[in-house]
Amino acid sequence: MNESSRPALSPDADDLLILLAVSRTGRFLTAAESLGINHTTVSRRITSLEHALGGRVLARSAGGWELTALGEKAVGAAEAVEAAVSELTAPPDEPRQLSGVVRLSATDGFSAYIAAPAVAALRREHPNLSVEIVTATRRALQHRSGLDIEVVVGEPQVHRTEAFELGHYSLGMYASRAYLSEHATPTSLPELMTHPLVYFIDSILQVDDLDAPRRLVPTMVDGVTSTNVFVHVEATRAGAGMGFLPCFMADQHSDLVRVLPELVGERLAYWMVLRTEALRQPAIAAVASALRSRMIEFSDALEGRPGSRMIGSPYS
């Protein structure tokens, strides 16, 4: 019997589920830990699956392992197996419970004011669901191994992903009441630019959309700069200078005053980025929906409209 006429092997369902775990983490070791087996077993079972399917299901990337076209097809079958097993083991006449781990990356402010409260509400209904939140202010990654959802500022330029605009938020220039009492409130842009700026460290800021102060107030000298927006808020409250802050964060503090709102401000968009196959996973889809719902619910506060506050924020 020649090679072309040899009957194809049937893929093992357990091998498919191991591939599913690798696709969600991007790493053999992490997948092995989640499955309670060792990484050499993961490698061996992936090799067995590739032999059965007659091709590669994974390819190395800068961030770990990425699915090939054949791997994406196999993961679709694995998700069907997982769903069928979950359906069989679910208690009768009870709503389906979400479980597993969803890994989310987002900016500091979004993580605290949007993601954390949204996830907390979701977990009250689904206590077996776990969500890991990694805070980072950066461009969307080209290789999202180990991440299920990314939230970034500005429209992402990525491949083989789904990207959705979640909504907008506004930034404005703020100062503490004590600082303005000591230095007087600026009434024009030239006066504003004589004050020190509290904002991101320019030399390592990766997000072009966050470069507004360099364009709006180009001659402002850096006072306190940081990679963390909570440092911006607290440095501004402490009187380090004028902070260019997200309105939904600054407006939680009665000791902060927005300065020259008609002249200095920026409206930016949050975008959600997921792998193409991710929304087929109920837990990831539920987290994504919860984030979108909270963005809509608190759109007034995010846009900095007077009188609006973020209920469930760290300072509410």
Coordinates of C-alpha atoms in Angstrom, one line a residue:
M1 CA 0.0 0.0 0.0
N2 CA 1.5 3.3 -1.0
E3 CA 1.6 6.4 1.2
S4 CA -1.3 8.2 -0.6
S5 CA -3.6 5.3 -0.2
R6 CA -2.9 4.7 3.5
P7 CA -6.1 5.4 5.5
A8 CA -6.0 8.5 7.7
L9 CA -5.7 8.1 11.5
S10 CA -8.6 9.5 13.6
P11 CA -7.5 12.3 15.9
D12 CA -7.8 11.5 19.6
A13 CA -10.2 13.7 21.5
D14 CA -7.8 14.1 24.4
D15 CA -5.1 15.3 22.0
L16 CA -7.6 17.9 20.6
L17 CA -8.2 19.2 24.1
I18 CA -4.5 19.4 24.8
L19 CA -4.1 21.5 21.6
L20 CA -7.0 23.7 22.8
A21 CA -5.1 24.3 26.1
V22 CA -1.9 25.2 24.2
S23 CA -3.9 27.6 21.9
R24 CA -5.2 29.5 24.9
T25 CA -1.8 29.9 26.6
G26 CA 0.7 29.8 23.7
R27 CA 3.0 27.7 25.8
F28 CA 3.4 24.0 26.4
L29 CA 4.5 24.4 30.1
T30 CA 1.5 26.7 31.0
A31 CA -0.9 24.4 29.2
A32 CA 0.6 21.4 31.0
E33 CA 0.1 23.1 34.4
S34 CA -3.5 23.8 33.6
L35 CA -4.1 20.2 32.6
G36 CA -2.2 18.6 35.5
I37 CA 0.3 16.9 33.2
N38 CA 4.0 17.5 32.3
H39 CA 5.1 19.5 29.3
T40 CA 6.8 16.5 27.6
T41 CA 3.4 14.8 27.5
V42 CA 1.9 17.9 25.9
S43 CA 4.7 17.8 23.3
R44 CA 4.2 14.1 22.6
R45 CA 0.4 14.4 22.3
I46 CA 0.7 17.4 19.9
T47 CA 3.1 15.3 17.8
S48 CA 0.6 12.5 17.8
L49 CA -2.2 14.8 16.7
E50 CA -0.2 16.2 13.9
H51 CA 0.6 12.7 12.7
A52 CA -3.1 11.9 12.7
L53 CA -4.1 15.0 10.9
G54 CA -1.2 14.9 8.4
G55 CA 0.2 18.4 9.1
R56 CA 1.4 21.0 11.6
V57 CA -1.1 22.4 14.0
L58 CA 1.3 24.8 15.7
A59 CA 4.1 27.1 14.6
R60 CA 6.7 29.0 16.7
S61 CA 6.3 32.7 17.0
A62 CA 8.1 35.4 19.0
G63 CA 5.6 35.1 21.8
G64 CA 5.2 31.3 22.0
W65 CA 3.1 29.0 19.8
E66 CA 0.6 30.1 17.2
L67 CA -2.1 28.0 15.5
T68 CA -1.6 27.1 11.8
A69 CA -4.6 27.0 9.5
L70 CA -4.9 23.3 10.2
G71 CA -4.5 24.0 13.9
E72 CA -7.4 26.5 13.9
K73 CA -9.6 23.9 12.2
A74 CA -8.6 21.4 14.9
V75 CA -9.3 23.9 17.7
G76 CA -12.8 24.4 16.4
A77 CA -13.4 20.6 16.7
A78 CA -11.8 20.7 20.2
E79 CA -14.1 23.4 21.3
A80 CA -17.1 21.3 20.2
V81 CA -15.7 18.4 22.3
E82 CA -15.3 20.7 25.3
A83 CA -18.8 22.1 25.0
A84 CA -20.3 18.6 24.6
V85 CA -18.5 17.4 27.8
S86 CA -19.5 20.5 29.7
E87 CA -23.1 19.9 28.7
L88 CA -23.1 16.3 29.8
T89 CA -21.6 17.1 33.2
A90 CA -23.7 20.2 33.9
P91 CA -26.4 19.7 36.6
P92 CA -29.9 19.3 35.1
D93 CA -32.2 22.3 35.1
E94 CA -29.5 24.7 36.2
P95 CA -28.2 27.7 34.1
R96 CA -24.9 26.9 32.5
Q97 CA -22.0 28.0 34.6
L98 CA -18.9 29.6 33.1
S99 CA -15.5 28.3 34.3
G100 CA -11.9 28.5 33.4
V101 CA -9.3 31.3 33.3
V102 CA -9.6 34.4 31.0
R103 CA -6.4 36.5 30.6
L104 CA -6.9 40.2 29.9
S105 CA -4.4 42.9 29.2
A106 CA -5.4 46.6 29.5
T107 CA -4.2 50.0 30.6
D108 CA -4.1 50.9 34.3
G109 CA -7.1 53.1 34.3
F110 CA -9.3 50.8 32.2
S111 CA -8.3 47.8 34.4
A112 CA -9.3 49.5 37.6
Y113 CA -12.4 51.4 36.5
I114 CA -13.9 49.2 33.8
A115 CA -12.4 45.7 33.9
A116 CA -12.3 45.0 37.6
P117 CA -15.9 46.1 38.4
A118 CA -17.2 44.4 35.3
V119 CA -15.4 41.1 36.1
A120 CA -16.5 41.3 39.8
A121 CA -20.2 41.5 38.7
L122 CA -19.7 38.6 36.2
R123 CA -18.1 36.4 38.9
R124 CA -21.1 36.9 41.2
E125 CA -23.1 34.9 38.6
H126 CA -20.2 32.6 37.7
P127 CA -18.0 31.9 40.7
N128 CA -16.0 29.3 38.9
L129 CA -14.7 31.9 36.4
S130 CA -11.2 33.4 37.0
V131 CA -9.9 36.5 35.3
E132 CA -6.2 37.5 35.2
I133 CA -5.7 41.2 34.5
V134 CA -2.3 42.4 33.3
T135 CA -1.8 46.2 33.2
A136 CA 0.2 47.7 30.4
T137 CA 0.0 50.8 28.2
R138 CA 1.3 49.7 24.8
R139 CA 0.3 49.0 21.2
A140 CA -1.6 45.8 20.5
L141 CA 0.7 42.8 20.3
Q142 CA 1.2 41.0 17.0
H143 CA 1.5 37.7 18.9
R144 CA -0.9 37.3 21.8
S145 CA 0.3 34.0 23.2
G146 CA -1.1 33.6 26.7
L147 CA -3.6 36.5 26.3
D148 CA -7.3 36.1 25.5
I149 CA -8.3 39.8 25.4
E150 CA -6.3 43.0 24.9
V151 CA -7.7 46.5 25.4
V152 CA -5.5 49.2 23.9
V153 CA -5.8 53.0 23.2
G154 CA -6.2 53.8 19.5
E155 CA -7.1 51.6 16.5
P156 CA -4.8 48.6 16.5
Q157 CA -2.8 47.5 13.4
V158 CA -2.7 43.7 13.9
H159 CA -3.2 40.6 11.8
R160 CA -5.3 37.5 12.2
T161 CA -7.4 39.1 15.0
E162 CA -10.8 40.5 15.7
A163 CA -10.7 44.2 16.8
F164 CA -13.7 46.1 18.1
E165 CA -14.0 49.7 19.2
L166 CA -15.3 49.7 22.8
G167 CA -16.0 53.4 23.2
H168 CA -14.3 56.7 23.9
Y169 CA -12.9 58.6 26.9
S170 CA -11.6 62.1 27.3
L171 CA -8.4 63.6 28.8
G172 CA -8.1 67.0 30.2
M173 CA -5.6 69.2 32.0
Y174 CA -6.0 69.2 35.8
A175 CA -4.4 70.8 38.9
S176 CA -5.0 70.6 42.6
R177 CA -6.9 73.4 44.3
A178 CA -3.9 74.0 46.6
Y179 CA -1.6 74.3 43.6
L180 CA -3.8 76.8 41.8
S181 CA -4.2 78.8 45.1
E182 CA -0.4 79.1 45.2
H183 CA 0.4 79.6 41.5
A184 CA -2.9 81.1 40.1
T185 CA -5.1 79.5 37.5
P186 CA -3.8 80.0 34.0
T187 CA -6.2 81.8 31.6
S188 CA -4.5 81.1 28.3
L189 CA -2.3 78.5 26.6
P190 CA 0.9 80.6 27.0
E191 CA 0.3 80.8 30.8
L192 CA -0.5 77.1 31.0
M193 CA 2.8 76.2 29.3
T194 CA 4.8 77.9 32.0
H195 CA 3.7 75.2 34.4
P196 CA 5.4 71.7 34.8
L197 CA 3.6 68.8 33.1
V198 CA 2.6 65.5 34.9
Y199 CA 2.2 62.8 32.3
F200 CA 3.8 59.7 30.7
I201 CA 7.6 59.4 30.2
D202 CA 7.9 60.6 26.6
S203 CA 11.0 58.5 25.7
I204 CA 9.2 55.2 26.4
L205 CA 5.6 56.0 25.5
Q206 CA 4.6 53.4 22.9
V207 CA 1.1 54.7 22.1
D208 CA 1.0 57.5 19.5
D209 CA -2.6 58.4 20.4
L210 CA -1.4 59.4 23.9
D211 CA 1.0 62.0 22.6
A212 CA -1.5 64.8 22.7
P213 CA 0.3 67.1 25.3
R214 CA 3.4 67.2 23.0
R215 CA 1.1 68.6 20.3
L216 CA -1.3 70.7 22.4
V217 CA 1.2 72.2 24.8
P218 CA 4.6 71.6 23.2
T219 CA 6.7 73.8 25.4
M220 CA 5.5 72.5 28.8
V221 CA 8.5 71.1 30.7
D222 CA 8.1 67.7 32.3
G223 CA 7.6 67.8 36.1
V224 CA 6.8 64.3 37.3
T225 CA 6.5 61.6 34.6
S226 CA 5.6 57.9 35.0
T227 CA 4.4 54.8 33.1
N228 CA 1.4 54.5 35.5
V229 CA -1.6 56.8 35.2
F230 CA -2.4 56.4 38.9
V231 CA 1.0 58.1 39.6
H232 CA -0.1 60.9 37.3
V233 CA -3.3 61.5 39.3
E234 CA -1.6 61.4 42.7
A235 CA 1.3 63.5 41.7
T236 CA -1.2 66.1 40.4
R237 CA -3.1 66.0 43.6
A238 CA 0.2 66.5 45.5
G239 CA 0.9 69.7 43.6
A240 CA 3.6 68.5 41.2
G241 CA 2.2 70.5 38.3
M242 CA -0.5 70.3 35.7
G243 CA -1.6 66.7 35.1
F244 CA -3.0 65.6 31.7
L245 CA -5.4 63.0 33.1
P246 CA -8.3 60.8 32.0
C247 CA -11.4 62.7 33.1
F248 CA -13.1 59.6 34.4
M249 CA -10.2 59.3 36.9
A250 CA -9.6 62.9 37.8
D251 CA -13.3 63.7 38.3
Q252 CA -13.4 61.3 41.2
H253 CA -11.4 63.7 43.2
S254 CA -13.0 66.9 44.6
D255 CA -9.5 68.5 45.1
L256 CA -8.7 68.4 41.4
V257 CA -9.9 71.2 39.0
R258 CA -10.0 71.0 35.2
V259 CA -8.1 73.8 33.6
L260 CA -8.9 75.5 30.3
P261 CA -11.3 72.7 29.2
E262 CA -12.3 74.6 26.1
L263 CA -8.7 74.8 24.9
V264 CA -7.0 71.6 26.2
G265 CA -8.5 68.2 25.8
E266 CA -8.3 65.0 23.8
R267 CA -10.9 62.3 23.0
L268 CA -9.5 58.8 22.5
A269 CA -10.9 55.4 21.8
Y270 CA -10.5 52.1 23.6
W271 CA -10.2 49.1 21.3
M272 CA -10.6 45.4 22.2
V273 CA -8.4 42.9 20.4
L274 CA -9.0 39.1 20.4
R275 CA -7.8 36.1 18.5
T276 CA -10.2 35.1 15.7
E277 CA -11.3 32.0 17.5
A278 CA -11.6 33.5 21.0
L279 CA -15.2 34.6 20.9
R280 CA -16.3 31.0 20.3
Q281 CA -15.3 30.4 23.9
P282 CA -18.2 31.2 26.3
A283 CA -16.0 32.6 29.1
I284 CA -14.1 34.9 26.9
A285 CA -17.3 36.1 25.1
A286 CA -18.9 36.8 28.5
V287 CA -15.9 38.9 29.7
A288 CA -15.9 40.8 26.4
S289 CA -19.6 41.5 26.7
A290 CA -19.2 42.6 30.3
L291 CA -16.5 45.1 29.4
R292 CA -18.6 46.5 26.5
S293 CA -21.7 46.9 28.8
R294 CA -19.8 48.8 31.4
M295 CA -18.3 51.1 28.8
I296 CA -21.8 51.9 27.6
E297 CA -23.2 52.3 31.1
F298 CA -20.6 54.9 32.1
S299 CA -20.1 56.7 28.8
D300 CA -20.9 60.0 30.4
A301 CA -18.2 59.7 33.0
L302 CA -15.7 58.4 30.5
E303 CA -16.3 61.4 28.3
G304 CA -15.9 63.8 31.2
R305 CA -19.4 65.2 31.2
P306 CA -20.2 67.3 34.2
G307 CA -21.9 65.6 37.2
S308 CA -21.1 62.1 36.1
R309 CA -19.1 59.6 38.2
M310 CA -17.9 56.0 37.9
I311 CA -19.9 53.9 40.3
G312 CA -17.8 51.0 41.5
S313 CA -14.6 52.9 40.9
P314 CA -11.8 52.8 43.5
Y315 CA -12.9 56.2 44.8
S316 CA -16.7 56.0 44.6

